[in-house]
JSON list of C-alpha atoms in Angstrom, two decimals:
[
{"chain": "A", "resi": 1, "resn": "MET", "atom": "CA", "xyz": [6.56, 7.13, -33.66]},
{"chain": "A", "resi": 2, "resn": "THR", "atom": "CA", "xyz": [7.70, 7.84, -30.07]},
{"chain": "A", "resi": 3, "resn": "ALA", "atom": "CA", "xyz": [6.67, 5.44, -27.36]},
{"chain": "A", "resi": 4, "resn": "ALA", "atom": "CA", "xyz": [4.60, 6.87, -24.58]},
{"chain": "A", "resi": 5, "resn": "PRO", "atom": "CA", "xyz": [6.58, 7.35, -21.33]},
{"chain": "A", "resi": 6, "resn": "ALA", "atom": "CA", "xyz": [6.25, 4.53, -18.87]},
{"chain": "A", "resi": 7, "resn": "VAL", "atom": "CA", "xyz": [3.85, 5.26, -16.07]},
{"chain": "A", "resi": 8, "resn": "PRO", "atom": "CA", "xyz": [4.99, 3.61, -12.82]},
{"chain": "A", "resi": 9, "resn": "THR", "atom": "CA", "xyz": [2.69, 1.96, -10.64]},
{"chain": "A", "resi": 10, "resn": "VAL", "atom": "CA", "xyz": [1.97, 3.87, -7.44]},
{"chain": "A", "resi": 11, "resn": "GLY", "atom": "CA", "xyz": [1.45, 1.06, -4.95]},
{"chain": "A", "resi": 12, "resn": "LEU", "atom": "CA", "xyz": [-0.22, -2.09, -4.24]},
{"chain": "A", "resi": 13, "resn": "CYS", "atom": "CA", "xyz": [-4.03, -2.07, -4.49]},
{"chain": "A", "resi": 14, "resn": "GLU", "atom": "CA", "xyz": [-4.74, -5.61, -3.29]},
{"chain": "A", "resi": 15, "resn": "LEU", "atom": "CA", "xyz": [-3.28, -8.92, -2.37]},
{"chain": "A", "resi": 16, "resn": "THR", "atom": "CA", "xyz": [-5.23, -12.11, -2.08]},
{"chain": "A", "resi": 17, "resn": "LEU", "atom": "CA", "xyz": [-4.40, -15.18, -0.05]},
{"chain": "A", "resi": 18, "resn": "GLU", "atom": "CA", "xyz": [-6.09, -18.59, -0.27]},
{"chain": "A", "resi": 19, "resn": "ALA", "atom": "CA", "xyz": [-7.87, -19.44, 2.94]},
{"chain": "A", "resi": 20, "resn": "ARG", "atom": "CA", "xyz": [-9.41, -22.82, 3.66]},
{"chain": "A", "resi": 21, "resn": "GLU", "atom": "CA", "xyz": [-10.76, -21.45, 6.88]},
{"chain": "A", "resi": 22, "resn": "LEU", "atom": "CA", "xyz": [-12.00, -17.96, 6.21]},
{"chain": "A", "resi": 23, "resn": "ALA", "atom": "CA", "xyz": [-13.16, -17.07, 9.81]},
{"chain": "A", "resi": 24, "resn": "ARG", "atom": "CA", "xyz": [-9.84, -18.31, 11.25]},
{"chain": "A", "resi": 25, "resn": "MET", "atom": "CA", "xyz": [-7.77, -16.28, 8.82]},
{"chain": "A", "resi": 26, "resn": "GLU", "atom": "CA", "xyz": [-10.02, -13.16, 9.27]},
{"chain": "A", "resi": 27, "resn": "ARG", "atom": "CA", "xyz": [-9.60, -13.39, 13.07]},
{"chain": "A", "resi": 28, "resn": "PHE", "atom": "CA", "xyz": [-5.79, -13.70, 12.70]},
{"chain": "A", "resi": 29, "resn": "TYR", "atom": "CA", "xyz": [-5.33, -10.66, 10.59]},
{"chain": "A", "resi": 30, "resn": "THR", "atom": "CA", "xyz": [-7.82, -8.44, 12.48]},
{"chain": "A", "resi": 31, "resn": "GLU", "atom": "CA", "xyz": [-6.64, -9.43, 15.95]},
{"chain": "A", "resi": 32, "resn": "CYS", "atom": "CA", "xyz": [-2.86, -9.60, 15.19]},
{"chain": "A", "resi": 33, "resn": "PHE", "atom": "CA", "xyz": [-2.42, -6.70, 12.78]},
{"chain": "A", "resi": 34, "resn": "GLY", "atom": "CA", "xyz": [-5.53, -4.52, 13.47]},
{"chain": "A", "resi": 35, "resn": "LEU", "atom": "CA", "xyz": [-6.90, -4.76, 9.90]},
{"chain": "A", "resi": 36, "resn": "THR", "atom": "CA", "xyz": [-10.63, -3.93, 9.62]},
{"chain": "A", "resi": 37, "resn": "VAL", "atom": "CA", "xyz": [-13.27, -5.87, 7.62]},
{"chain": "A", "resi": 38, "resn": "LEU", "atom": "CA", "xyz": [-14.36, -4.06, 4.48]},
{"chain": "A", "resi": 39, "resn": "ALA", "atom": "CA", "xyz": [-16.68, -6.67, 3.23]},
{"chain": "A", "resi": 40, "resn": "ARG", "atom": "CA", "xyz": [-17.68, -10.29, 3.73]},
{"chain": "A", "resi": 41, "resn": "GLU", "atom": "CA", "xyz": [-18.94, -12.47, 0.84]},
{"chain": "A", "resi": 42, "resn": "ASP", "atom": "CA", "xyz": [-19.82, -16.15, 0.69]},
{"chain": "A", "resi": 43, "resn": "ASP", "atom": "CA", "xyz": [-16.30, -17.17, -0.57]},
{"chain": "A", "resi": 44, "resn": "ARG", "atom": "CA", "xyz": [-14.08, -14.23, 0.56]},
{"chain": "A", "resi": 45, "resn": "VAL", "atom": "CA", "xyz": [-13.32, -11.54, 3.01]},
{"chain": "A", "resi": 46, "resn": "TRP", "atom": "CA", "xyz": [-11.79, -8.13, 2.21]},
{"chain": "A", "resi": 47, "resn": "LEU", "atom": "CA", "xyz": [-9.69, -6.36, 4.83]},
{"chain": "A", "resi": 48, "resn": "ALA", "atom": "CA", "xyz": [-8.43, -2.82, 4.86]},
{"chain": "A", "resi": 49, "resn": "CYS", "atom": "CA", "xyz": [-4.64, -2.70, 4.87]},
{"chain": "A", "resi": 50, "resn": "GLY", "atom": "CA", "xyz": [-3.60, 0.94, 5.14]},
{"chain": "A", "resi": 51, "resn": "GLU", "atom": "CA", "xyz": [-5.38, 3.66, 3.25]},
{"chain": "A", "resi": 52, "resn": "ARG", "atom": "CA", "xyz": [-5.05, 2.33, -0.26]},
{"chain": "A", "resi": 53, "resn": "THR", "atom": "CA", "xyz": [-4.56, -1.40, -0.12]},
{"chain": "A", "resi": 54, "resn": "ARG", "atom": "CA", "xyz": [-6.87, -4.29, 0.76]},
{"chain": "A", "resi": 55, "resn": "LEU", "atom": "CA", "xyz": [-6.07, -7.89, 1.63]},
{"chain": "A", "resi": 56, "resn": "GLY", "atom": "CA", "xyz": [-8.49, -10.52, 0.31]},
{"chain": "A", "resi": 57, "resn": "LEU", "atom": "CA", "xyz": [-8.90, -13.85, 1.97]},
{"chain": "A", "resi": 58, "resn": "TRP", "atom": "CA", "xyz": [-10.38, -16.20, -0.49]},
{"chain": "A", "resi": 59, "resn": "ALA", "atom": "CA", "xyz": [-11.87, -19.63, -0.18]},
{"chain": "A", "resi": 60, "resn": "PRO", "atom": "CA", "xyz": [-10.21, -22.08, -2.77]},
{"chain": "A", "resi": 61, "resn": "GLY", "atom": "CA", "xyz": [-11.93, -22.20, -6.14]},
{"chain": "A", "resi": 62, "resn": "PRO", "atom": "CA", "xyz": [-12.50, -20.24, -9.31]},
{"chain": "A", "resi": 63, "resn": "LYS", "atom": "CA", "xyz": [-13.27, -16.56, -9.18]},
{"chain": "A", "resi": 64, "resn": "GLU", "atom": "CA", "xyz": [-14.16, -14.02, -11.74]},
{"chain": "A", "resi": 65, "resn": "PHE", "atom": "CA", "xyz": [-11.49, -13.02, -14.34]},
{"chain": "A", "resi": 66, "resn": "GLY", "atom": "CA", "xyz": [-9.88, -16.47, -14.12]},
{"chain": "A", "resi": 67, "resn": "ASP", "atom": "CA", "xyz": [-8.61, -15.87, -10.54]},
{"chain": "A", "resi": 68, "resn": "GLU", "atom": "CA", "xyz": [-8.37, -18.55, -7.96]},
{"chain": "A", "resi": 69, "resn": "GLY", "atom": "CA", "xyz": [-6.82, -16.80, -5.09]},
{"chain": "A", "resi": 70, "resn": "GLY", "atom": "CA", "xyz": [-3.34, -18.28, -4.52]},
{"chain": "A", "resi": 71, "resn": "ARG", "atom": "CA", "xyz": [-0.88, -19.50, -2.04]},
{"chain": "A", "resi": 72, "resn": "HIS", "atom": "CA", "xyz": [1.81, -16.98, -1.24]},
{"chain": "A", "resi": 73, "resn": "VAL", "atom": "CA", "xyz": [5.05, -17.82, 0.31]},
{"chain": "A", "resi": 74, "resn": "HIS", "atom": "CA", "xyz": [5.94, -14.39, 1.75]},
{"chain": "A", "resi": 75, "resn": "PHE", "atom": "CA", "xyz": [4.65, -10.77, 1.87]},
{"chain": "A", "resi": 76, "resn": "ALA", "atom": "CA", "xyz": [5.33, -7.86, 4.11]},
{"chain": "A", "resi": 77, "resn": "PHE", "atom": "CA", "xyz": [3.34, -5.21, 5.84]},
{"chain": "A", "resi": 78, "resn": "SER", "atom": "CA", "xyz": [4.93, -1.87, 6.30]},
{"chain": "A", "resi": 79, "resn": "ALA", "atom": "CA", "xyz": [5.03, -0.86, 10.11]},
{"chain": "A", "resi": 80, "resn": "GLY", "atom": "CA", "xyz": [4.80, 2.63, 11.35]},
{"chain": "A", "resi": 81, "resn": "ARG", "atom": "CA", "xyz": [7.43, 4.06, 13.68]},
{"chain": "A", "resi": 82, "resn": "GLY", "atom": "CA", "xyz": [7.45, 2.07, 16.87]},
{"chain": "A", "resi": 83, "resn": "GLY", "atom": "CA", "xyz": [4.80, -0.37, 15.51]},
{"chain": "A", "resi": 84, "resn": "LEU", "atom": "CA", "xyz": [6.87, -3.53, 15.62]},
{"chain": "A", "resi": 85, "resn": "GLU", "atom": "CA", "xyz": [6.61, -3.82, 19.49]},
{"chain": "A", "resi": 86, "resn": "HIS", "atom": "CA", "xyz": [2.90, -3.27, 19.48]},
{"chain": "A", "resi": 87, "resn": "ILE", "atom": "CA", "xyz": [2.41, -5.93, 16.74]},
{"chain": "A", "resi": 88, "resn": "LEU", "atom": "CA", "xyz": [4.78, -8.37, 18.62]},
{"chain": "A", "resi": 89, "resn": "GLU", "atom": "CA", "xyz": [2.45, -8.08, 21.64]},
{"chain": "A", "resi": 90, "resn": "ARG", "atom": "CA", "xyz": [-0.73, -8.66, 19.60]},
{"chain": "A", "resi": 91, "resn": "LEU", "atom": "CA", "xyz": [0.84, -11.65, 17.94]},
{"chain": "A", "resi": 92, "resn": "ARG", "atom": "CA", "xyz": [1.93, -13.23, 21.22]},
{"chain": "A", "resi": 93, "resn": "ALA", "atom": "CA", "xyz": [-1.44, -12.53, 22.82]},
{"chain": "A", "resi": 94, "resn": "ALA", "atom": "CA", "xyz": [-3.06, -14.32, 19.91]},
{"chain": "A", "resi": 95, "resn": "GLY", "atom": "CA", "xyz": [-0.91, -17.44, 20.53]},
{"chain": "A", "resi": 96, "resn": "ALA", "atom": "CA", "xyz": [1.20, -16.88, 17.47]},
{"chain": "A", "resi": 97, "resn": "GLU", "atom": "CA", "xyz": [4.98, -17.49, 17.49]},
{"chain": "A", "resi": 98, "resn": "PRO", "atom": "CA", "xyz": [6.66, -14.55, 15.88]},
{"chain": "A", "resi": 99, "resn": "ARG", "atom": "CA", "xyz": [10.45, -14.35, 15.14]},
{"chain": "A", "resi": 100, "resn": "GLY", "atom": "CA", "xyz": [12.30, -11.17, 15.72]},
{"chain": "A", "resi": 101, "resn": "PRO", "atom": "CA", "xyz": [12.69, -8.29, 15.68]},
{"chain": "A", "resi": 102, "resn": "VAL", "atom": "CA", "xyz": [15.58, -9.08, 13.26]},
{"chain": "A", "resi": 103, "resn": "GLU", "atom": "CA", "xyz": [17.77, -6.15, 12.59]},
{"chain": "A", "resi": 104, "resn": "HIS", "atom": "CA", "xyz": [18.98, -5.53, 9.02]},
{"chain": "A", "resi": 105, "resn": "ALA", "atom": "CA", "xyz": [22.19, -3.99, 7.88]},
{"chain": "A", "resi": 106, "resn": "GLY", "atom": "CA", "xyz": [20.55, -0.64, 7.19]},
{"chain": "A", "resi": 107, "resn": "GLY", "atom": "CA", "xyz": [19.23, -0.07, 10.61]},
{"chain": "A", "resi": 108, "resn": "ASP", "atom": "CA", "xyz": [15.68, -1.21, 9.96]},
{"chain": "A", "resi": 109, "resn": "GLN", "atom": "CA", "xyz": [13.96, -4.27, 11.64]},
{"chain": "A", "resi": 110, "resn": "SER", "atom": "CA", "xyz": [11.46, -6.99, 10.68]},
{"chain": "A", "resi": 111, "resn": "ILE", "atom": "CA", "xyz": [9.34, -9.50, 12.48]},
{"chain": "A", "resi": 112, "resn": "TYR", "atom": "CA", "xyz": [8.13, -12.73, 10.91]},
{"chain": "A", "resi": 113, "resn": "VAL", "atom": "CA", "xyz": [5.20, -14.91, 11.60]},
{"chain": "A", "resi": 114, "resn": "GLN", "atom": "CA", "xyz": [3.22, -17.63, 9.80]},
{"chain": "A", "resi": 115, "resn": "ASP", "atom": "CA", "xyz": [-0.51, -17.11, 9.34]},
{"chain": "A", "resi": 116, "resn": "PRO", "atom": "CA", "xyz": [-3.01, -20.11, 9.84]},
{"chain": "A", "resi": 117, "resn": "GLU", "atom": "CA", "xyz": [-2.47, -21.09, 6.24]},
{"chain": "A", "resi": 118, "resn": "GLY", "atom": "CA", "xyz": [1.28, -21.22, 6.46]},
{"chain": "A", "resi": 119, "resn": "ASN", "atom": "CA", "xyz": [2.01, -17.92, 4.64]},
{"chain": "A", "resi": 120, "resn": "VAL", "atom": "CA", "xyz": [5.08, -16.09, 5.97]},
{"chain": "A", "resi": 121, "resn": "VAL", "atom": "CA", "xyz": [4.08, -12.59, 7.01]},
{"chain": "A", "resi": 122, "resn": "GLU", "atom": "CA", "xyz": [6.78, -10.02, 7.52]},
{"chain": "A", "resi": 123, "resn": "VAL", "atom": "CA", "xyz": [6.19, -6.65, 9.32]},
{"chain": "A", "resi": 124, "resn": "TRP", "atom": "CA", "xyz": [9.02, -4.37, 8.30]},
{"chain": "A", "resi": 125, "resn": "ASP", "atom": "CA", "xyz": [9.84, -0.87, 9.54]},
{"chain": "A", "resi": 126, "resn": "TYR", "atom": "CA", "xyz": [11.90, -0.17, 6.46]},
{"chain": "A", "resi": 127, "resn": "PHE", "atom": "CA", "xyz": [10.26, 3.06, 5.42]},
{"chain": "A", "resi": 128, "resn": "GLU", "atom": "CA", "xyz": [10.18, 4.34, 8.96]},
{"chain": "A", "resi": 129, "resn": "ASP", "atom": "CA", "xyz": [13.72, 3.67, 10.11]},
{"chain": "A", "resi": 130, "resn": "GLY", "atom": "CA", "xyz": [17.08, 3.22, 8.43]},
{"chain": "A", "resi": 131, "resn": "GLU", "atom": "CA", "xyz": [17.91, 3.66, 4.78]},
{"chain": "A", "resi": 132, "resn": "GLY", "atom": "CA", "xyz": [14.25, 3.24, 3.67]},
{"chain": "A", "resi": 133, "resn": "ARG", "atom": "CA", "xyz": [13.25, 6.32, 5.59]},
{"chain": "A", "resi": 134, "resn": "ARG", "atom": "CA", "xyz": [15.79, 8.41, 3.87]},
{"chain": "A", "resi": 135, "resn": "ALA", "atom": "CA", "xyz": [15.63, 7.00, 0.35]},
{"chain": "A", "resi": 136, "resn": "GLY", "atom": "CA", "xyz": [12.42, 4.98, 0.04]},
{"chain": "A", "resi": 137, "resn": "VAL", "atom": "CA", "xyz": [12.43, 2.12, -2.42]},
{"chain": "A", "resi": 138, "resn": "ALA", "atom": "CA", "xyz": [15.57, 3.61, -4.19]},
{"chain": "A", "resi": 139, "resn": "ALA", "atom": "CA", "xyz": [17.56, 2.18, -1.29]},
{"chain": "A", "resi": 140, "resn": "LEU", "atom": "CA", "xyz": [16.47, -1.35, -2.29]},
{"chain": "A", "resi": 141, "resn": "GLU", "atom": "CA", "xyz": [18.17, -1.08, -5.71]},
{"chain": "A", "resi": 142, "resn": "PRO", "atom": "CA", "xyz": [21.12, -3.52, -6.15]}
]
């Protein structure tokens, strides 16, 4: 019996963050990153993050399928060409304290900021500038 070929995932569908203050987190992500609200429910908010991904902001507590949201240490948004400066302006206007841009060895750059819950949010132009533009995720292989 031959094993079926592995089917790779094609991207991230959603990421959820625990949010003790839903309205504050929603405001941060909509004002600083330009995300739009897809839906509001009693215990969560869904935000559009690109064409095929959503960011969930979930109040603490059990959800369906055994989920409980979660505390994340770090995640990264992908920035479009020239997008880092625009996002830096939005972050500063919102009173956030971003770090960067930090230039990486391959010619790409990142900015970093903490959201109101303490999650480290990176915005990275990797797929627009430097090695990532030429090779995509293959350039990240060790």
